[in-house]
Short mmCIF file of C-alpha atoms and ligand atoms in Angstrom, two decimals:
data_model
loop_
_atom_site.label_atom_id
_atom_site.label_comp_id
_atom_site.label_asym_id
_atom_site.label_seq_id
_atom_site.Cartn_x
_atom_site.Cartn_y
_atom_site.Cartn_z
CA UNK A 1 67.10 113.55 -159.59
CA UNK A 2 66.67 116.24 -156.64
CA UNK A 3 69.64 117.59 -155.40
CA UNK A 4 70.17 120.11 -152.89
CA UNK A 5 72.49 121.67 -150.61
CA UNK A 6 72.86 123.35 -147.44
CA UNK A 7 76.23 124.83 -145.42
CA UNK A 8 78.06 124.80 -142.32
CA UNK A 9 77.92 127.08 -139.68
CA UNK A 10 79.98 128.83 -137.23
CA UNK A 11 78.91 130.84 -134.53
CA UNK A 12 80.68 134.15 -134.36
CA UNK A 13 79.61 135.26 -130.70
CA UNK A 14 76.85 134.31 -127.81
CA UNK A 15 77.29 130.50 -127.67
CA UNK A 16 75.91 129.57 -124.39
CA UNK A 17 74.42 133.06 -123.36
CA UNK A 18 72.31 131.84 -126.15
CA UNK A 19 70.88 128.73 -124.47
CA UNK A 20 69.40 131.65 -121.68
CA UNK A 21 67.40 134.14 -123.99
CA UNK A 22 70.74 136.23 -125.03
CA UNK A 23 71.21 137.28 -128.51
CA UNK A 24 73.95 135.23 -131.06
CA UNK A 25 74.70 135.86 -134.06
CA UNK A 26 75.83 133.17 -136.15
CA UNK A 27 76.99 132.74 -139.96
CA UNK A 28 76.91 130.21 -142.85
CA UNK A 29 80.22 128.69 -144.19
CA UNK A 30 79.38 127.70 -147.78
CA UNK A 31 83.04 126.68 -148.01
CA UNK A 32 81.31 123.14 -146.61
CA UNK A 33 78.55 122.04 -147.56
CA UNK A 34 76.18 118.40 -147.28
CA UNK A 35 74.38 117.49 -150.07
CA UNK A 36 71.05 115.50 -150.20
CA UNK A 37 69.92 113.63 -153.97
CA UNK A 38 66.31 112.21 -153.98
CA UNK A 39 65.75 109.94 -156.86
CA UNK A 40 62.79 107.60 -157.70
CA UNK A 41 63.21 103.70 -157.68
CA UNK A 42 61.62 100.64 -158.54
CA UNK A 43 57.68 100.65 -157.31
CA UNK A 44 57.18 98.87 -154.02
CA UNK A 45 60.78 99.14 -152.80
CA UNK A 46 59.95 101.47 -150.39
CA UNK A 47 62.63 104.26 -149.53
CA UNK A 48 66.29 103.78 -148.49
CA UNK A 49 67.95 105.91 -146.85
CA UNK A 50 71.87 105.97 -147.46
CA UNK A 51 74.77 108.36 -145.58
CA UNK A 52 77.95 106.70 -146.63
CA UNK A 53 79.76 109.14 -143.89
CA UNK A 54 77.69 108.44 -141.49
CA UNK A 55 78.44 104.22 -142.00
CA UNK A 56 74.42 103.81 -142.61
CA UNK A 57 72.21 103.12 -145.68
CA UNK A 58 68.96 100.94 -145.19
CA UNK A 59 65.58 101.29 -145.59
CA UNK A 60 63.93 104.51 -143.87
CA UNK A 61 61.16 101.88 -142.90
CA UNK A 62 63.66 100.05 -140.66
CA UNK A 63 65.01 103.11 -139.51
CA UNK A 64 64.43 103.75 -135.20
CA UNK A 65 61.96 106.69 -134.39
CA UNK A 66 64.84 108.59 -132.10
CA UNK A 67 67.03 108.01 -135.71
CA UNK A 68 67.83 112.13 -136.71
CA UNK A 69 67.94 111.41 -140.41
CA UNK A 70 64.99 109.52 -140.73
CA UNK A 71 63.09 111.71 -138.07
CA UNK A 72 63.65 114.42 -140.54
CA UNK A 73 62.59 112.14 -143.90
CA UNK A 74 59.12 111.36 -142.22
CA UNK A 75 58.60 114.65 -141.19
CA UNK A 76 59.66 116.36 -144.54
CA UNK A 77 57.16 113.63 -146.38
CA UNK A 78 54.40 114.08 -143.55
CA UNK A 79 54.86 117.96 -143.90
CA UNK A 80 54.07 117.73 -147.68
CA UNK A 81 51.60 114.91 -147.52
CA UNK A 82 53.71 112.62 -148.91
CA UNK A 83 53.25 108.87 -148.94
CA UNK A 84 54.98 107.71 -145.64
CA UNK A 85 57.35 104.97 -147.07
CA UNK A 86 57.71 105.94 -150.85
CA UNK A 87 59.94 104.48 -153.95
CA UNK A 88 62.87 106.91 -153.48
CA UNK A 89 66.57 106.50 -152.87
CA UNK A 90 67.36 109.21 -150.56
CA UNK A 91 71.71 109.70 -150.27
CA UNK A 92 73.31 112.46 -148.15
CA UNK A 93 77.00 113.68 -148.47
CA UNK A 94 79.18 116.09 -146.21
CA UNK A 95 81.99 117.92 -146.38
CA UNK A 96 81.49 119.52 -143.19
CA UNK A 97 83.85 118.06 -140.27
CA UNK A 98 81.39 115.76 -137.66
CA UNK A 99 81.36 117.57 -134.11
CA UNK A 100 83.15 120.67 -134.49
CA UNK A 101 80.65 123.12 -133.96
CA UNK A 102 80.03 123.31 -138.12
CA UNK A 103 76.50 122.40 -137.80
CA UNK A 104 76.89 119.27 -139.86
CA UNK A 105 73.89 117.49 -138.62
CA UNK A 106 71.78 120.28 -138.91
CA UNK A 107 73.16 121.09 -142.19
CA UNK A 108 72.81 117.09 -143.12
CA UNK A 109 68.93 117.41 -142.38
CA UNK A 110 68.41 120.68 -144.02
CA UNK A 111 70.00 119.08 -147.47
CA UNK A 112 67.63 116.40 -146.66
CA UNK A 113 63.99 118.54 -146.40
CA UNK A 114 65.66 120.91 -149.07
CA UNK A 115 66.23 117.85 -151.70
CA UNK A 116 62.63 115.93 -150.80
CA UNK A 117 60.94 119.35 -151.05
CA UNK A 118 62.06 120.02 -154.44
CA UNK A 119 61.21 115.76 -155.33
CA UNK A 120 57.46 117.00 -154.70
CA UNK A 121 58.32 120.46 -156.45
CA UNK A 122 57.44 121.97 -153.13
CA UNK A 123 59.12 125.68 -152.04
CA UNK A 124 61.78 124.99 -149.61
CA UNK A 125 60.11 127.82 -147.15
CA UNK A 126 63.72 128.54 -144.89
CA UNK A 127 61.56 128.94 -141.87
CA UNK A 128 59.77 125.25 -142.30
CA UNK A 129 62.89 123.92 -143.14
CA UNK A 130 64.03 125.27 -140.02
CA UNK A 131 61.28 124.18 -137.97
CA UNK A 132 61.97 120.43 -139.34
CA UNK A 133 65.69 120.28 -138.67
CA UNK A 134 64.70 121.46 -135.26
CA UNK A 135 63.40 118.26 -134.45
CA UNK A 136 66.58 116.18 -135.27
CA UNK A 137 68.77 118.68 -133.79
CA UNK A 138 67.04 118.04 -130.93
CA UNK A 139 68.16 114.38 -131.06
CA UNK A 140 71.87 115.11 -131.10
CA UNK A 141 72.04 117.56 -128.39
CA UNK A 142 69.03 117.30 -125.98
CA UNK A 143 67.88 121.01 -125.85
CA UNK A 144 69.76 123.18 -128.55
CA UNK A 145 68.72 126.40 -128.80
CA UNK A 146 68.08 126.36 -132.33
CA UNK A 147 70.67 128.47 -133.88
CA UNK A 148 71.99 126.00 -135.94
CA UNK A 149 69.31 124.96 -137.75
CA UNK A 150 68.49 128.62 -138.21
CA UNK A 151 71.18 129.27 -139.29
CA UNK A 152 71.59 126.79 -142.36
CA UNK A 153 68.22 126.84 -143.23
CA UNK A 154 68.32 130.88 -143.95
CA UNK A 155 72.03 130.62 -145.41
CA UNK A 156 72.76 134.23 -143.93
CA UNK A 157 74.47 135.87 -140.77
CA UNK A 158 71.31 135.78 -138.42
CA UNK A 159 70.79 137.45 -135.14
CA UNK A 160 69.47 134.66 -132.89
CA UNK A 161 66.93 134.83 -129.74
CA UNK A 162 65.24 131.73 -128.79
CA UNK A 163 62.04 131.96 -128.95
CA UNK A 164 61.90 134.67 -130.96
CA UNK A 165 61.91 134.71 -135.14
CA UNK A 166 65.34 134.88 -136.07
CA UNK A 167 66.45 138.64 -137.76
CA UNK A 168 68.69 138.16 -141.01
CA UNK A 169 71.23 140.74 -141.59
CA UNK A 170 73.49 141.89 -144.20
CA UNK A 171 77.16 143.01 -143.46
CA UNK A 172 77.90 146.35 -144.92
CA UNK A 173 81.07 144.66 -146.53
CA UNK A 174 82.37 141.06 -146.54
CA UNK A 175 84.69 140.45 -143.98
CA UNK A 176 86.90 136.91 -143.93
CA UNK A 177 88.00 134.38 -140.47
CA UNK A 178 89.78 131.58 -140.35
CA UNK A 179 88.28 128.56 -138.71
CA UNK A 180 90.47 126.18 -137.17
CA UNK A 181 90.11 122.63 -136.06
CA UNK A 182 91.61 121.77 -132.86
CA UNK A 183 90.76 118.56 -133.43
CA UNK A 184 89.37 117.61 -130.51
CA UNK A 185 85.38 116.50 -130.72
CA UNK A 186 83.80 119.32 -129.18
CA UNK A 187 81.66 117.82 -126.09
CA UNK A 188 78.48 120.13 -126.13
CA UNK A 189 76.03 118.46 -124.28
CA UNK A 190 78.88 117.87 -121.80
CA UNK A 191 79.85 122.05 -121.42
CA UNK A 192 76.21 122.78 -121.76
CA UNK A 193 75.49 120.71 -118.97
CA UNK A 194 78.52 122.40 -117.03
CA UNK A 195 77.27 125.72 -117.77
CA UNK A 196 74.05 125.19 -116.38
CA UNK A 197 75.15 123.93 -113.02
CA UNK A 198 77.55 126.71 -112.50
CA UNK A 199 74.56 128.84 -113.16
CA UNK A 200 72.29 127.08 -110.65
CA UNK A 201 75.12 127.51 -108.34
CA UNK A 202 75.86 131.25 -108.63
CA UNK A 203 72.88 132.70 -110.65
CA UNK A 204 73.95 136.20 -109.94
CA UNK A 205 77.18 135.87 -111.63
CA UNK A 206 76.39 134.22 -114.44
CA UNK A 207 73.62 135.96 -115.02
CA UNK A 208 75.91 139.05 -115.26
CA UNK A 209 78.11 137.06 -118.12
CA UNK A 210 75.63 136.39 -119.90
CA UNK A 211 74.51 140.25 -120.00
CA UNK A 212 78.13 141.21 -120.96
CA UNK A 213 78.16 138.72 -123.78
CA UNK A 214 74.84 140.26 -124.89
CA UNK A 215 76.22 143.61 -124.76
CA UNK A 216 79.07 142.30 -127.12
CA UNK A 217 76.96 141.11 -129.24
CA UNK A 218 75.09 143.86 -129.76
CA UNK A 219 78.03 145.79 -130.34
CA UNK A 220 79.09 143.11 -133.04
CA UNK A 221 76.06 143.19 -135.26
CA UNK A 222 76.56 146.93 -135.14
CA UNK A 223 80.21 146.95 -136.16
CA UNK A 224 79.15 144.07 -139.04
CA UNK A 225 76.00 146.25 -140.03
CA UNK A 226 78.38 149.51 -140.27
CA UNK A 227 81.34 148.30 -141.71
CA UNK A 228 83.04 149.34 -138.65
CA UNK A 229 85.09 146.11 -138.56
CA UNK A 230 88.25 147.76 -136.42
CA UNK A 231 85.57 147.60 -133.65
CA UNK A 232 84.96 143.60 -134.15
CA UNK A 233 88.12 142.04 -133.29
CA UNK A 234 88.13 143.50 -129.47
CA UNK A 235 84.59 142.46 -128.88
CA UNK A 236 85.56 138.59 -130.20
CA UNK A 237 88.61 138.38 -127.72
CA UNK A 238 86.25 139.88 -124.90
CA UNK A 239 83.43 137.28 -125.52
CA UNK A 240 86.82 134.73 -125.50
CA UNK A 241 87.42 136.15 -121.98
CA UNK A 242 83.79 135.50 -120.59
CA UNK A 243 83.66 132.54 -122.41
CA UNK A 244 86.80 131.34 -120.42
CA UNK A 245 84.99 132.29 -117.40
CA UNK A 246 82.10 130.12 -118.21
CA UNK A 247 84.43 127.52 -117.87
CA UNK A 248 83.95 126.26 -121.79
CA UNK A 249 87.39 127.06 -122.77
CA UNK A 250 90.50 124.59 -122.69
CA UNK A 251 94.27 125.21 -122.99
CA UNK A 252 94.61 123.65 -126.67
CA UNK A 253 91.96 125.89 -127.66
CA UNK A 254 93.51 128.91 -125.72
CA UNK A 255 96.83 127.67 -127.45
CA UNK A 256 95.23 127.79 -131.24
CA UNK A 257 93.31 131.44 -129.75
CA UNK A 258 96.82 133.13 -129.02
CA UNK A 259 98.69 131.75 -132.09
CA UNK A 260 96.23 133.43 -134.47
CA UNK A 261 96.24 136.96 -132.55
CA UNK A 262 99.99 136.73 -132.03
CA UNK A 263 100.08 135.86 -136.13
CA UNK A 264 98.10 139.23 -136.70
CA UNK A 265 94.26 138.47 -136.23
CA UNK A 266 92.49 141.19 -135.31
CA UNK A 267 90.60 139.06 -132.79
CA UNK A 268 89.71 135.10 -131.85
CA UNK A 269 87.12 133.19 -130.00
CA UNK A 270 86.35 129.60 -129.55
CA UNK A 271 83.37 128.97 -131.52
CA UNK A 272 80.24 126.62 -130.20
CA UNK A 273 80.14 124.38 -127.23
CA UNK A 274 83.35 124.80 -126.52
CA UNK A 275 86.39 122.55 -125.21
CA UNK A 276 87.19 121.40 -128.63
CA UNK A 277 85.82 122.24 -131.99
CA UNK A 278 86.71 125.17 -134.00
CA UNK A 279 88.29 128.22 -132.80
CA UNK A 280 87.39 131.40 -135.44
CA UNK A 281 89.84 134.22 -136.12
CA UNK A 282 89.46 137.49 -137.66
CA UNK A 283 91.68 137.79 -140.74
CA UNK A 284 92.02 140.22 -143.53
CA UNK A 285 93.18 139.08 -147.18
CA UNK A 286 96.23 140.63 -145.68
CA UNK A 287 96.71 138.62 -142.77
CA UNK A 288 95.19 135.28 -143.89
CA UNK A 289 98.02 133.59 -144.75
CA UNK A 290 100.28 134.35 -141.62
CA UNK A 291 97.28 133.45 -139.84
CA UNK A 292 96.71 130.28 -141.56
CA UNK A 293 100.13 128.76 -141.38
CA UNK A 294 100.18 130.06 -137.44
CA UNK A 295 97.83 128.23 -136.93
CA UNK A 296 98.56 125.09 -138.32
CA UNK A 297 102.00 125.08 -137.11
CA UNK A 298 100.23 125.72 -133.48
CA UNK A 299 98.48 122.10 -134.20
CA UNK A 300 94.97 122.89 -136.09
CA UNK A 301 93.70 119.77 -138.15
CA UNK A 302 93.19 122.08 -140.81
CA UNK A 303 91.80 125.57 -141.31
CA UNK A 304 88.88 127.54 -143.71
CA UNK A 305 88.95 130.80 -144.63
CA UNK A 306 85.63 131.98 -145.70
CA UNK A 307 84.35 134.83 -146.43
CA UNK A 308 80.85 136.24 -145.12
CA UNK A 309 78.82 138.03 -147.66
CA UNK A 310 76.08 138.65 -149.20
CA UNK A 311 75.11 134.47 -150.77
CA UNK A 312 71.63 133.90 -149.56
CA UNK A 313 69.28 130.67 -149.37
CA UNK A 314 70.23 126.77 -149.77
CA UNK A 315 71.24 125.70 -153.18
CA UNK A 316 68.39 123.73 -155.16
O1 PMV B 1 78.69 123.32 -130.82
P1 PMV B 1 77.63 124.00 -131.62
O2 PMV B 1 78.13 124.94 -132.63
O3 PMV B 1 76.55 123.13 -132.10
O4 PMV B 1 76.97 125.08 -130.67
C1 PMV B 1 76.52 124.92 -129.42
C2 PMV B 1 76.02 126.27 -129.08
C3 PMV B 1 75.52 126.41 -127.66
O5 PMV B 1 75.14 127.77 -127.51
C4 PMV B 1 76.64 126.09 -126.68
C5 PMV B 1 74.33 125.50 -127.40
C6 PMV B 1 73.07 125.90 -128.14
O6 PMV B 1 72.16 125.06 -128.19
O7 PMV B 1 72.95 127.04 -128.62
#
């Protein structure tokens, strides 16, 4: 049997700048993972396809075309000139809450390319895998940028530019945030959508959000890059302000936002579309578990601390 594994993802600032050819940077959170096994079965059964989360397991052959999971099977097997309907059970797990701006369906399809890759002893190249999970991502939300499936592909903080080859970095020392659930299913094709007419109405202004988010965010990856982490704190409650002002916030989230700072974070944003989801907070071992219980006694599902460091690549 194949197995492999890929993890979630938050986004730690430039959501929706993003989408217009601003910088993000984004992060893996290997504290969730999904997890694709590829094994052989009986000749001529074809392949099944099986996501017990997901309610689905059938054979890929019955599958739709506009189906993410088995977009990504054919193009995995088409990619490494694979039979297109071969005798293999194909089962995908998750661990990584559905809609919360965790990057579970990217990270769902990168398990998936990851797992079949190593079925045909194939490298799992990060930037093909990439490329593949592109294509289902673009199923779930229309026109993503593609930081998510950058993101979990590489398994590393990456400093995202659509378009552009994505630009892995290291932090000069790990540094831990809690993620919280509001709970809420984070409607991202719905504040996407919202952003985009408030910038065809006033393209001057938003325009000039989107540069101050990109001057943030520059001013992040030098803070993570230098160790200077006093500095990153501040520039996550600013991008929370323009964020606001995009009009992707929402009171529980601004509720869950103020509980962590008030609990001793030294800074929290929303993270991802917005409007639900995950907010992210900047905690030290120190402040954790103040910050953890705040939070959950302000009405978070449940919370993750994870630390991002130095683990690299998707497990094999
Ligand atoms: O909700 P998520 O984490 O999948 O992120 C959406 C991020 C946006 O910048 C709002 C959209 C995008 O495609 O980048």
């Amino acid at each position: 049997m194949s197995t492999a594994s890929a993890p979630g993802k938050i986004i730690l600032l430039g959501e929706h700048s993003v989408v217009y050819g601003r910088p993000a940077i984004a992060v893996p959170v290997w504290n969730v993972q999904a997890t694709a096994d590829v094994q052989p079965q009986r000749p001529g059964r074809g392949c099944t396809l099986s996501a017990p989360q997901l309610d689905r397991s059938g054979p890929l052959a019955a599958a739709p075309v506009d189906d993410p999971l088995a977009l990504v099977t054919r193009l995995a097997l088409a990619a490494l000139g694979a039979p297109a309907d071969p005798d293999l059970c194909i089962s995908v797990h998750s661990a990584i809450p559905i809609a919360g701006g965790l990057g579970s369906g990217a990270a769902i399809s990168a398990a998936l390319v990851a797992a079949i890759f190593a079925h045909y002893g194939a490298p799992a190249d990060p930037a093909q895998v990439s490329a593949l999970v592109f294509e289902s991502e673009r199923i779930h939300h229309g026109t993503p940028s593609g930081i998510d499936n950058t993101v979990i592909a590489y398994g590393r903080p990456v400093w995202f530019v659509k378009g552009q080859p994505p630009q892995l970095f290291t932090p000069a020392a790990p540094f831990t945030l809690a993620i919280a659930d509001s709970g809420i299913t984070a409607p991202t094709k719905e504040t996407v959508g919202d952003v985009r007419r408030g910038w065809q109405n006033a393209p001057a202004r938003y325009e000039r959000w989107f540069d101050k988010i990109a001057e943030l965010v520059v001013a992040a990856r030098t803070a993570v890059e230098q160790g200077e982490m006093q500095a990153l704190g501040p520039l996550l409650n600013a991008n929370q302000a323009l964020l606001a002002r995009l009009g992707v916030s929402s009171p529980p989230l601004e509720h869950l936002i103020a509980a962590a700072r008030r609990a001793g974070a030294a800074g929290a944003k929303l993270s991802g579309g917005g409007r639900g989801g995950n907010i992210i907070a900047l905690v030290t071992a120190q402040s954790a578990p103040a910050v953890e219980a705040a939070l959950l006694q302000a009405g978070a599902r449940r919370v993750i601390v994870t630390h991002v460091g130095a683990q690299a690549g998707l497990v094999v």
